[in-house]
PDB file of C-alpha atoms in Angstrom:
ATOM      1  CA  MET N   1     -21.511 221.902 -15.188  1.00 89.00           C
ATOM      2  CA  PHE N   2     -19.893 219.565 -18.328  1.00 93.00           C
ATOM      3  CA  SER N   3     -16.721 221.027 -20.092  1.00 95.00           C
ATOM      4  CA  GLU N   4     -14.731 219.813 -22.868  1.00 96.00           C
ATOM      5  CA  THR N   5     -11.488 221.061 -24.335  1.00 97.00           C
ATOM      6  CA  TYR N   6     -10.733 221.644 -28.091  1.00 97.00           C
ATOM      7  CA  THR N   7      -7.988 222.377 -30.601  1.00 97.00           C
ATOM      8  CA  ILE N   8      -9.557 225.037 -33.305  1.00 96.00           C
ATOM      9  CA  SER N   9      -7.245 226.297 -36.586  1.00 96.00           C
ATOM     10  CA  THR N  10      -6.601 230.071 -36.664  1.00 95.00           C
ATOM     11  CA  SER N  11      -4.272 230.629 -39.282  1.00 90.00           C
ATOM     12  CA  GLN N  12      -1.707 228.106 -41.240  1.00 85.00           C
ATOM     13  CA  CYS N  13       0.715 228.190 -38.201  1.00 94.00           C
ATOM     14  CA  LEU N  14      -1.592 229.035 -35.281  1.00 97.00           C
ATOM     15  CA  VAL N  15      -3.943 227.205 -33.076  1.00 97.00           C
ATOM     16  CA  THR N  16      -6.261 228.217 -30.519  1.00 97.00           C
ATOM     17  CA  SER N  17      -7.744 226.197 -27.140  1.00 98.00           C
ATOM     18  CA  ALA N  18     -11.262 226.158 -26.952  1.00 98.00           C
ATOM     19  CA  ARG N  19     -13.270 225.044 -24.120  1.00 97.00           C
ATOM     20  CA  ARG N  20     -17.387 224.222 -24.088  1.00 96.00           C
ATOM     21  CA  TYR N  21     -19.461 224.073 -21.059  1.00 95.00           C
ATOM     22  CA  ARG N  22     -22.788 222.680 -20.813  1.00 92.00           C
ATOM     23  CA  SER N  23     -25.274 222.630 -18.070  1.00 88.00           C
ATOM     24  CA  SER N  24     -24.934 219.263 -16.115  1.00 85.00           C
ATOM     25  CA  THR N  25     -28.736 219.422 -15.412  1.00 83.00           C
ATOM     26  CA  ARG N  26     -29.929 219.808 -19.069  1.00 78.00           C
ATOM     27  CA  ARG N  27     -29.976 217.913 -22.185  1.00 76.00           C
ATOM     28  CA  VAL N  28     -29.289 219.298 -25.055  1.00 73.00           C
ATOM     29  CA  HIS N  29     -27.889 218.594 -28.522  1.00 68.00           C
ATOM     30  CA  ALA N  30     -26.323 220.161 -31.708  1.00 62.00           C
ATOM     31  CA  GLY N  31     -29.525 221.158 -33.102  1.00 67.00           C
ATOM     32  CA  THR N  32     -30.638 222.913 -29.563  1.00 74.00           C
ATOM     33  CA  ALA N  33     -32.284 226.539 -30.040  1.00 78.00           C
ATOM     34  CA  GLY N  34     -31.159 228.868 -27.643  1.00 82.00           C
ATOM     35  CA  TRP N  35     -28.015 231.370 -26.742  1.00 85.00           C
ATOM     36  CA  VAL N  36     -24.549 230.580 -27.289  1.00 89.00           C
ATOM     37  CA  LEU N  37     -21.678 232.522 -25.452  1.00 91.00           C
ATOM     38  CA  ILE N  38     -18.338 233.128 -27.027  1.00 95.00           C
ATOM     39  CA  PHE N  39     -15.632 234.693 -24.455  1.00 95.00           C
ATOM     40  CA  ALA N  40     -12.586 236.362 -24.815  1.00 97.00           C
ATOM     41  CA  HIS N  41     -10.324 236.961 -21.636  1.00 96.00           C
ATOM     42  CA  GLY N  42      -7.915 239.937 -20.847  1.00 95.00           C
ATOM     43  CA  ALA N  43      -4.313 240.237 -21.556  1.00 96.00           C
ATOM     44  CA  GLY N  44      -2.335 238.070 -18.817  1.00 94.00           C
ATOM     45  CA  MET N  45      -5.344 235.914 -18.414  1.00 94.00           C
ATOM     46  CA  TYR N  46      -6.699 233.041 -19.750  1.00 96.00           C
ATOM     47  CA  LYS N  47      -9.926 230.789 -21.024  1.00 96.00           C
ATOM     48  CA  GLU N  48     -10.829 229.195 -17.656  1.00 96.00           C
ATOM     49  CA  ARG N  49     -11.023 232.507 -15.906  1.00 91.00           C
ATOM     50  CA  PHE N  50     -14.809 232.659 -16.877  1.00 90.00           C
ATOM     51  CA  GLU N  51     -16.115 229.383 -14.875  1.00 89.00           C
ATOM     52  CA  PRO N  52     -17.234 230.811 -11.643  1.00 82.00           C
ATOM     53  CA  LEU N  53     -19.215 233.331 -14.096  1.00 81.00           C
ATOM     54  CA  LEU N  54     -20.490 230.422 -15.932  1.00 86.00           C
ATOM     55  CA  ARG N  55     -21.700 228.379 -13.041  1.00 84.00           C
ATOM     56  CA  ARG N  56     -23.479 231.572 -12.265  1.00 78.00           C
ATOM     57  CA  LEU N  57     -25.039 232.201 -15.593  1.00 81.00           C
ATOM     58  CA  PHE N  58     -26.379 228.509 -15.799  1.00 84.00           C
ATOM     59  CA  GLU N  59     -27.752 228.531 -12.161  1.00 81.00           C
ATOM     60  CA  LEU N  60     -29.769 231.953 -13.583  1.00 75.00           C
ATOM     61  CA  ASP N  61     -30.848 230.075 -16.676  1.00 79.00           C
ATOM     62  CA  GLU N  62     -32.255 226.938 -14.911  1.00 79.00           C
ATOM     63  CA  ARG N  63     -34.084 228.797 -12.673  1.00 74.00           C
ATOM     64  CA  LYS N  64     -35.883 231.222 -15.213  1.00 66.00           C
ATOM     65  CA  GLU N  65     -39.790 230.825 -16.004  1.00 50.00           C
ATOM     66  CA  CYS N  66     -39.346 231.768 -19.883  1.00 48.00           C
ATOM     67  CA  GLY N  67     -37.139 232.772 -22.741  1.00 57.00           C
ATOM     68  CA  ALA N  68     -34.586 231.036 -24.770  1.00 63.00           C
ATOM     69  CA  GLN N  69     -32.303 228.851 -22.834  1.00 79.00           C
ATOM     70  CA  ILE N  70     -28.200 229.405 -22.786  1.00 84.00           C
ATOM     71  CA  VAL N  71     -27.496 225.976 -24.635  1.00 87.00           C
ATOM     72  CA  GLU N  72     -23.851 226.076 -24.492  1.00 90.00           C
ATOM     73  CA  ALA N  73     -20.940 228.855 -23.516  1.00 93.00           C
ATOM     74  CA  TRP N  74     -17.335 228.557 -25.168  1.00 96.00           C
ATOM     75  CA  THR N  75     -14.259 230.334 -23.624  1.00 97.00           C
ATOM     76  CA  VAL N  76     -11.239 230.745 -25.974  1.00 98.00           C
ATOM     77  CA  ASP N  77      -7.635 231.562 -25.500  1.00 98.00           C
ATOM     78  CA  ALA N  78      -5.501 234.346 -27.062  1.00 98.00           C
ATOM     79  CA  GLN N  79      -3.136 232.078 -29.344  1.00 98.00           C
ATOM     80  CA  THR N  80      -0.151 233.391 -26.932  1.00 97.00           C
ATOM     81  CA  HIS N  81      -2.164 232.772 -23.920  1.00 97.00           C
ATOM     82  CA  GLY N  82      -3.463 230.101 -21.700  1.00 96.00           C
ATOM     83  CA  THR N  83      -3.275 226.364 -23.252  1.00 96.00           C
ATOM     84  CA  ALA N  84      -2.775 227.753 -26.797  1.00 97.00           C
ATOM     85  CA  ALA N  85       0.611 229.298 -25.667  1.00 96.00           C
ATOM     86  CA  ASP N  86       2.108 225.912 -24.981  1.00 95.00           C
ATOM     87  CA  LEU N  87       0.538 224.624 -27.952  1.00 97.00           C
ATOM     88  CA  ASN N  88       2.010 227.427 -30.221  1.00 97.00           C
ATOM     89  CA  GLU N  89       5.237 227.852 -28.530  1.00 95.00           C
ATOM     90  CA  SER N  90       7.574 227.292 -31.077  1.00 95.00           C
ATOM     91  CA  VAL N  91       5.865 229.873 -33.867  1.00 97.00           C
ATOM     92  CA  ILE N  92       5.082 232.734 -30.735  1.00 97.00           C
ATOM     93  CA  ASN N  93       8.536 232.669 -29.475  1.00 94.00           C
ATOM     94  CA  GLN N  94       9.979 233.633 -32.574  1.00 95.00           C
ATOM     95  CA  GLU N  95      11.721 236.939 -32.188  1.00 91.00           C
ATOM     96  CA  ASN N  96       9.660 239.105 -34.803  1.00 93.00           C
ATOM     97  CA  PHE N  97       6.615 237.598 -33.663  1.00 96.00           C
ATOM     98  CA  ARG N  98       3.446 239.878 -32.883  1.00 96.00           C
ATOM     99  CA  LEU N  99      -0.079 239.223 -31.682  1.00 96.00           C
ATOM    100  CA  THR N 100      -2.603 242.061 -31.322  1.00 96.00           C
ATOM    101  CA  ALA N 101      -5.964 242.138 -29.948  1.00 95.00           C
ATOM    102  CA  PHE N 102      -7.288 241.808 -33.907  1.00 95.00           C
ATOM    103  CA  ASP N 103      -5.454 238.791 -34.345  1.00 96.00           C
ATOM    104  CA  TYR N 104      -7.096 237.335 -31.452  1.00 97.00           C
ATOM    105  CA  ALA N 105     -10.530 238.012 -33.141  1.00 97.00           C
ATOM    106  CA  GLY N 106      -9.502 235.749 -35.550  1.00 97.00           C
ATOM    107  CA  ALA N 107      -9.788 232.635 -33.235  1.00 97.00           C
ATOM    108  CA  LEU N 108     -13.226 233.896 -31.705  1.00 97.00           C
ATOM    109  CA  ALA N 109     -14.205 233.975 -36.053  1.00 96.00           C
ATOM    110  CA  ALA N 110     -12.522 230.723 -36.405  1.00 96.00           C
ATOM    111  CA  LEU N 111     -14.670 229.177 -33.520  1.00 95.00           C
ATOM    112  CA  ARG N 112     -17.914 230.634 -34.710  1.00 93.00           C
ATOM    113  CA  THR N 113     -17.352 229.326 -38.363  1.00 91.00           C
ATOM    114  CA  SER N 114     -16.256 225.691 -37.536  1.00 91.00           C
ATOM    115  CA  ILE N 115     -18.064 222.870 -37.194  1.00 84.00           C
ATOM    116  CA  PHE N 116     -19.694 223.167 -33.574  1.00 87.00           C
ATOM    117  CA  PHE N 117     -21.972 226.038 -34.574  1.00 83.00           C
ATOM    118  CA  GLY N 118     -24.732 225.377 -36.289  1.00 71.00           C
ATOM    119  CA  ASP N 119     -27.790 227.436 -38.270  1.00 71.00           C
ATOM    120  CA  ALA N 120     -27.792 230.961 -36.752  1.00 65.00           C
ATOM    121  CA  ASP N 121     -31.268 231.386 -36.719  1.00 68.00           C
ATOM    122  CA  MET N 122     -31.359 228.487 -33.929  1.00 75.00           C
ATOM    123  CA  GLN N 123     -27.982 229.667 -32.344  1.00 80.00           C
ATOM    124  CA  ARG N 124     -28.135 233.093 -31.163  1.00 83.00           C
ATOM    125  CA  VAL N 125     -24.741 234.013 -30.340  1.00 89.00           C
ATOM    126  CA  VAL N 126     -23.006 236.271 -27.996  1.00 89.00           C
ATOM    127  CA  LEU N 127     -19.529 237.616 -28.266  1.00 94.00           C
ATOM    128  CA  ILE N 128     -18.557 238.768 -24.286  1.00 91.00           C
ATOM    129  CA  GLY N 129     -15.057 240.050 -24.108  1.00 93.00           C
ATOM    130  CA  GLU N 130     -13.189 241.249 -20.686  1.00 91.00           C
ATOM    131  CA  ASN N 131     -10.619 244.388 -20.490  1.00 92.00           C
ATOM    132  CA  GLU N 132      -8.728 243.930 -23.631  1.00 95.00           C
ATOM    133  CA  GLY N 133     -10.888 241.077 -24.852  1.00 95.00           C
ATOM    134  CA  ALA N 134     -13.956 243.417 -25.417  1.00 93.00           C
ATOM    135  CA  SER N 135     -11.574 244.825 -28.112  1.00 94.00           C
ATOM    136  CA  THR N 136     -10.843 241.673 -29.206  1.00 96.00           C
ATOM    137  CA  ALA N 137     -15.054 241.054 -29.307  1.00 95.00           C
ATOM    138  CA  LEU N 138     -15.951 244.239 -31.513  1.00 94.00           C
ATOM    139  CA  PHE N 139     -13.240 243.446 -34.101  1.00 95.00           C
ATOM    140  CA  THR N 140     -14.710 239.770 -34.563  1.00 96.00           C
ATOM    141  CA  PRO N 141     -17.542 240.971 -37.315  1.00 95.00           C
ATOM    142  CA  ASP N 142     -14.142 242.204 -39.636  1.00 94.00           C
ATOM    143  CA  PHE N 143     -13.659 238.590 -39.934  1.00 95.00           C
ATOM    144  CA  PHE N 144     -16.920 238.078 -41.750  1.00 94.00           C
ATOM    145  CA  SER N 145     -18.126 238.997 -44.945  1.00 92.00           C
ATOM    146  CA  PRO N 146     -19.983 242.374 -45.046  1.00 89.00           C
ATOM    147  CA  ASP N 147     -22.293 241.124 -47.804  1.00 89.00           C
ATOM    148  CA  ASP N 148     -23.975 238.585 -45.674  1.00 89.00           C
ATOM    149  CA  PRO N 149     -25.977 238.650 -42.348  1.00 87.00           C
ATOM    150  CA  LEU N 150     -23.384 238.690 -39.166  1.00 90.00           C
ATOM    151  CA  PRO N 151     -24.015 235.521 -37.479  1.00 91.00           C
ATOM    152  CA  ILE N 152     -23.375 237.126 -33.976  1.00 91.00           C
ATOM    153  CA  GLU N 153     -26.515 238.769 -32.311  1.00 86.00           C
ATOM    154  CA  ASN N 154     -25.173 240.733 -29.160  1.00 87.00           C
ATOM    155  CA  ILE N 155     -21.628 241.884 -28.032  1.00 91.00           C
ATOM    156  CA  ILE N 156     -21.112 242.362 -24.291  1.00 87.00           C
ATOM    157  CA  LEU N 157     -18.087 244.558 -23.389  1.00 88.00           C
ATOM    158  CA  ILE N 158     -17.009 244.217 -19.553  1.00 85.00           C
ATOM    159  CA  ASP N 159     -14.764 246.874 -18.351  1.00 85.00           C
ATOM    160  CA  PRO N 160     -13.639 247.803 -22.001  1.00 88.00           C
ATOM    161  CA  PHE N 161     -12.074 250.939 -20.704  1.00 84.00           C
ATOM    162  CA  THR N 162      -9.803 248.848 -17.917  1.00 84.00           C
ATOM    163  CA  THR N 163      -6.765 247.176 -18.354  1.00 87.00           C
ATOM    164  CA  SER N 164      -6.243 243.711 -16.882  1.00 88.00           C
ATOM    165  CA  PRO N 165      -4.120 243.138 -13.857  1.00 85.00           C
ATOM    166  CA  GLN N 166      -0.315 243.314 -14.417  1.00 86.00           C
ATOM    167  CA  TYR N 167       2.298 241.784 -11.798  1.00 84.00           C
ATOM    168  CA  ASP N 168       5.717 242.218 -10.504  1.00 77.00           C
ATOM    169  CA  ALA N 169       6.882 238.637 -10.933  1.00 81.00           C
ATOM    170  CA  GLU N 170       6.888 236.497 -13.889  1.00 83.00           C
ATOM    171  CA  GLU N 171       8.232 233.143 -12.469  1.00 90.00           C
ATOM    172  CA  TRP N 172       8.316 231.303  -8.720  1.00 94.00           C
ATOM    173  CA  ARG N 173       9.825 228.877  -7.234  1.00 94.00           C
ATOM    174  CA  GLY N 174       7.129 226.324  -7.340  1.00 93.00           C
ATOM    175  CA  ARG N 175       2.711 226.328  -7.347  1.00 94.00           C
ATOM    176  CA  GLU N 176       2.592 226.965  -3.511  1.00 94.00           C
ATOM    177  CA  SER N 177       5.095 229.850  -3.655  1.00 94.00           C
ATOM    178  CA  ALA N 178       2.943 231.499  -6.736  1.00 94.00           C
ATOM    179  CA  ARG N 179      -0.176 230.079  -4.603  1.00 93.00           C
ATOM    180  CA  ALA N 180       0.761 232.191  -1.948  1.00 94.00           C
ATOM    181  CA  TYR N 181       1.743 234.898  -3.928  1.00 93.00           C
ATOM    182  CA  PHE N 182      -1.646 235.071  -5.474  1.00 91.00           C
ATOM    183  CA  LYS N 183      -3.612 234.787  -2.786  1.00 91.00           C
ATOM    184  CA  LYS N 184      -2.923 238.356  -1.424  1.00 89.00           C
ATOM    185  CA  ARG N 185      -3.931 239.823  -4.448  1.00 86.00           C
ATOM    186  CA  MET N 186      -7.347 238.141  -5.057  1.00 83.00           C
ATOM    187  CA  ASP N 187      -9.976 236.215  -3.915  1.00 80.00           C
ATOM    188  CA  PRO N 188      -8.566 232.983  -2.605  1.00 82.00           C
ATOM    189  CA  ALA N 189     -10.596 230.675  -4.780  1.00 79.00           C
ATOM    190  CA  MET N 190      -9.998 232.615  -7.918  1.00 85.00           C
ATOM    191  CA  ALA N 191      -6.194 232.503  -7.188  1.00 89.00           C
ATOM    192  CA  ASP N 192      -6.545 228.504  -7.086  1.00 91.00           C
ATOM    193  CA  ASN N 193      -7.991 229.269 -10.797  1.00 91.00           C
ATOM    194  CA  PHE N 194      -5.239 231.218 -11.547  1.00 92.00           C
ATOM    195  CA  VAL N 195      -2.534 229.224 -10.479  1.00 93.00           C
ATOM    196  CA  ASP N 196      -4.314 225.924 -11.780  1.00 93.00           C
ATOM    197  CA  HIS N 197      -4.507 227.363 -15.548  1.00 94.00           C
ATOM    198  CA  ALA N 198      -2.139 230.533 -15.906  1.00 93.00           C
ATOM    199  CA  LEU N 199       0.679 228.851 -14.768  1.00 95.00           C
ATOM    200  CA  VAL N 200       3.277 226.426 -16.084  1.00 93.00           C
ATOM    201  CA  ARG N 201       6.187 224.341 -15.225  1.00 92.00           C
ATOM    202  CA  THR N 202       9.271 224.656 -16.710  1.00 91.00           C
ATOM    203  CA  GLU N 203      12.461 222.354 -16.992  1.00 90.00           C
ATOM    204  CA  THR N 204      13.922 223.705 -13.824  1.00 92.00           C
ATOM    205  CA  GLY N 205      11.173 222.860 -11.789  1.00 91.00           C
ATOM    206  CA  THR N 206       9.704 226.440 -11.248  1.00 95.00           C
ATOM    207  CA  VAL N 207       6.598 227.621 -12.578  1.00 95.00           C
ATOM    208  CA  ARG N 208       5.708 231.216 -14.933  1.00 94.00           C
ATOM    209  CA  MET N 209       3.143 232.788 -16.515  1.00 94.00           C
ATOM    210  CA  ARG N 210       2.342 230.856 -19.854  1.00 94.00           C
ATOM    211  CA  ALA N 211       1.496 234.188 -21.426  1.00 95.00           C
ATOM    212  CA  SER N 212       4.846 236.249 -21.315  1.00 93.00           C
ATOM    213  CA  LYS N 213       5.187 239.842 -20.834  1.00 93.00           C
ATOM    214  CA  ARG N 214       5.806 240.518 -24.399  1.00 95.00           C
ATOM    215  CA  HIS N 215       2.473 239.098 -24.950  1.00 96.00           C
ATOM    216  CA  GLN N 216       0.605 240.355 -22.947  1.00 95.00           C
ATOM    217  CA  ASP N 217       1.865 244.038 -23.968  1.00 95.00           C
ATOM    218  CA  GLN N 218       0.866 243.045 -27.259  1.00 96.00           C
ATOM    219  CA  LEU N 219      -2.626 242.473 -26.288  1.00 95.00           C
ATOM    220  CA  ARG N 220      -2.590 245.338 -24.478  1.00 93.00           C
ATOM    221  CA  ASP N 221      -1.409 247.563 -27.141  1.00 91.00           C
ATOM    222  CA  LYS N 222      -3.100 251.036 -26.835  1.00 84.00           C
ATOM    223  CA  LYS N 223      -3.496 251.314 -30.788  1.00 81.00           C
ATOM    224  CA  TYR N 224      -6.210 248.611 -30.781  1.00 79.00           C
ATOM    225  CA  SER N 225      -8.451 250.278 -27.936  1.00 78.00           C
ATOM    226  CA  ASN N 226      -8.892 253.793 -29.276  1.00 76.00           C
ATOM    227  CA  TRP N 227     -12.663 253.656 -28.138  1.00 74.00           C
ATOM    228  CA  GLU N 228     -13.476 256.926 -30.088  1.00 71.00           C
ATOM    229  CA  SER N 229     -12.778 255.264 -33.221  1.00 72.00           C
ATOM    230  CA  MET N 230     -14.295 251.908 -32.616  1.00 79.00           C
ATOM    231  CA  VAL N 231     -16.847 250.614 -35.656  1.00 82.00           C
ATOM    232  CA  PHE N 232     -20.218 249.259 -34.105  1.00 86.00           C
ATOM    233  CA  PRO N 233     -21.782 246.312 -36.315  1.00 88.00           C
ATOM    234  CA  ILE N 234     -24.947 247.117 -37.601  1.00 85.00           C
ATOM    235  CA  GLY N 235     -28.060 245.115 -36.271  1.00 85.00           C
ATOM    236  CA  THR N 236     -26.021 243.986 -33.416  1.00 88.00           C
ATOM    237  CA  GLY N 237     -26.497 244.748 -30.024  1.00 85.00           C
ATOM    238  CA  VAL N 238     -23.435 246.672 -28.177  1.00 87.00           C
ATOM    239  CA  HIS N 239     -23.934 246.124 -24.274  1.00 82.00           C
ATOM    240  CA  LEU N 240     -21.558 247.813 -22.028  1.00 83.00           C
ATOM    241  CA  ILE N 241     -20.654 246.660 -18.291  1.00 80.00           C
ATOM    242  CA  LEU N 242     -18.744 248.771 -16.281  1.00 78.00           C
ATOM    243  CA  THR N 243     -17.361 248.806 -12.902  1.00 68.00           C
ATOM    244  CA  ASP N 244     -15.577 252.340 -12.997  1.00 63.00           C
ATOM    245  CA  PRO N 245     -17.759 254.937 -12.316  1.00 64.00           C
ATOM    246  CA  VAL N 246     -19.493 256.338 -15.493  1.00 64.00           C
ATOM    247  CA  GLU N 247     -18.469 260.150 -14.894  1.00 66.00           C
ATOM    248  CA  ASP N 248     -14.436 258.600 -15.121  1.00 65.00           C
ATOM    249  CA  VAL N 249     -15.379 257.161 -18.590  1.00 68.00           C
ATOM    250  CA  LYS N 250     -17.810 259.308 -20.071  1.00 65.00           C
ATOM    251  CA  SER N 251     -15.516 261.008 -22.657  1.00 66.00           C
ATOM    252  CA  LYS N 252     -14.653 258.021 -23.960  1.00 68.00           C
ATOM    253  CA  LEU N 253     -18.579 257.102 -24.613  1.00 67.00           C
ATOM    254  CA  THR N 254     -18.846 260.312 -26.380  1.00 64.00           C
ATOM    255  CA  GLY N 255     -20.108 259.321 -30.462  1.00 63.00           C
ATOM    256  CA  GLN N 256     -20.891 255.492 -29.158  1.00 69.00           C
ATOM    257  CA  HIS N 257     -24.223 254.125 -29.267  1.00 76.00           C
ATOM    258  CA  PHE N 258     -24.676 251.503 -26.671  1.00 79.00           C
ATOM    259  CA  THR N 259     -27.756 249.446 -26.619  1.00 76.00           C
ATOM    260  CA  SER N 260     -27.776 249.048 -23.124  1.00 72.00           C
ATOM    261  CA  ILE N 261     -24.982 250.297 -20.308  1.00 74.00           C
ATOM    262  CA  ARG N 262     -25.196 248.651 -16.558  1.00 70.00           C
ATOM    263  CA  GLN N 263     -22.869 249.815 -13.789  1.00 69.00           C
ATOM    264  CA  ASN N 264     -21.931 247.472 -11.152  1.00 59.00           C
ATOM    265  CA  LYS N 265     -21.803 250.292  -8.550  1.00 52.00           C
ATOM    266  CA  ASP N 266     -21.667 247.901  -5.702  1.00 45.00           C
ATOM    267  CA  ILE N 267     -18.150 246.730  -6.507  1.00 36.00           C
ATOM    268  CA  ALA N 268     -16.520 249.698  -8.330  1.00 31.00           C
ATOM    269  CA  ASP N 269     -13.819 249.497  -5.956  1.00 32.00           C
ATOM    270  CA  ALA N 270     -12.550 245.865  -6.582  1.00 32.00           C
ATOM    271  CA  LEU N 271      -8.725 245.929  -7.213  1.00 24.00           C
ATOM    272  CA  TYR N 272      -8.609 242.501  -9.359  1.00 29.00           C
ATOM    273  CA  GLY N 273     -11.164 243.286 -12.083  1.00 36.00           C
ATOM    274  CA  VAL N 274     -15.043 242.681 -11.878  1.00 38.00           C
ATOM    275  CA  LEU N 275     -14.388 238.573 -13.155  1.00 40.00           C
ATOM    276  CA  THR N 276     -13.286 237.870  -9.346  1.00 41.00           C
ATOM    277  CA  GLU N 277     -14.867 237.799  -6.441  1.00 42.00           C
ATOM    278  CA  ALA N 278     -17.797 240.221  -8.219  1.00 48.00           C
ATOM    279  CA  SER N 279     -18.561 236.732 -10.631  1.00 54.00           C
ATOM    280  CA  ARG N 280     -21.881 236.571  -9.613  1.00 60.00           C
ATOM    281  CA  GLN N 281     -23.154 240.051  -9.950  1.00 62.00           C
ATOM    282  CA  VAL N 282     -21.976 240.381 -13.436  1.00 65.00           C
ATOM    283  CA  ALA N 283     -23.477 237.127 -14.242  1.00 67.00           C
ATOM    284  CA  GLU N 284     -26.743 238.788 -13.186  1.00 70.00           C
ATOM    285  CA  ARG N 285     -26.136 241.812 -15.236  1.00 69.00           C
ATOM    286  CA  VAL N 286     -24.805 239.427 -18.490  1.00 72.00           C
ATOM    287  CA  PHE N 287     -28.017 237.220 -17.993  1.00 71.00           C
ATOM    288  CA  GLY N 288     -30.304 240.503 -17.822  1.00 73.00           C
ATOM    289  CA  VAL N 289     -28.624 241.460 -21.231  1.00 72.00           C
ATOM    290  CA  ILE N 290     -29.425 238.307 -22.520  1.00 68.00           C
ATOM    291  CA  ARG N 291     -32.911 238.399 -21.329  1.00 67.00           C
ATOM    292  CA  GLY N 292     -33.412 241.648 -23.230  1.00 68.00           C
ATOM    293  CA  GLU N 293     -34.371 243.592 -19.899  1.00 62.00           C
ATOM    294  CA  SER N 294     -33.383 247.307 -19.926  1.00 51.00           C
ATOM    295  CA  GLY N 295     -29.836 248.705 -18.773  1.00 47.00           C
ATOM    296  CA  LYS N 296     -30.097 252.844 -19.075  1.00 42.00           C
ATOM    297  CA  LEU N 297     -28.523 254.642 -16.237  1.00 31.00           C
TER     298      LEU N 297
END
């Protein structure tokens, strides 16, 4: 799997960091027809979090016998998270600065309208949001004119009713100390990924979370995750992937018409979210949505 990182302007004073992934065994170019995936992470997370899922998606795509291919996938940092937090440090650390799931959606829209994307008829775009990133995915259509066709074909929401993990520490003596802390709390391979990308070295030699607690809390603001009032875009498929038992979230589904609903019954008790040790199972469900397979409970 090849990857490249780009910096994309999202407003006059903010940028985001986006990473593009492509298969290492298939040649594609700007005009290649197929699926383009755009991922949004939850609070406290970062764009590289999706790499285990992406490896599995490309594996599945290369094995399939027919249908449109996955041309590429993009993962996008919230402007206060991941590498983007470093790039925007002087702005986001101002006392009155605030960035919500809605503002994060502006970063996804900026990517979709950038020079990296071509004809919507050739590149069939799928937004995929995890936890708070699910709200971001649903807000993204608000950044496009209602008078024009929406250049997004499907939106996939992964555990949208679950908040991302919160940790009881924000700073550690060094990377190895942080690595030991997180290996007690998540899959060891994912802990390495987390320490490599979610943490940054301070001037005193310690390491801390790139996303401050204040910025995490802003992304978790429940005002932006009121599912009973969420508006689904007309003509775009909205798919739900759950690890929670359906009975636990049934009240939140009232009045909303999802194109498909899938439940990961075998990993419903996973403590640290669907995109850690469960990446392979989730990839298969995401791939099923892309392929148009039925997903009714």
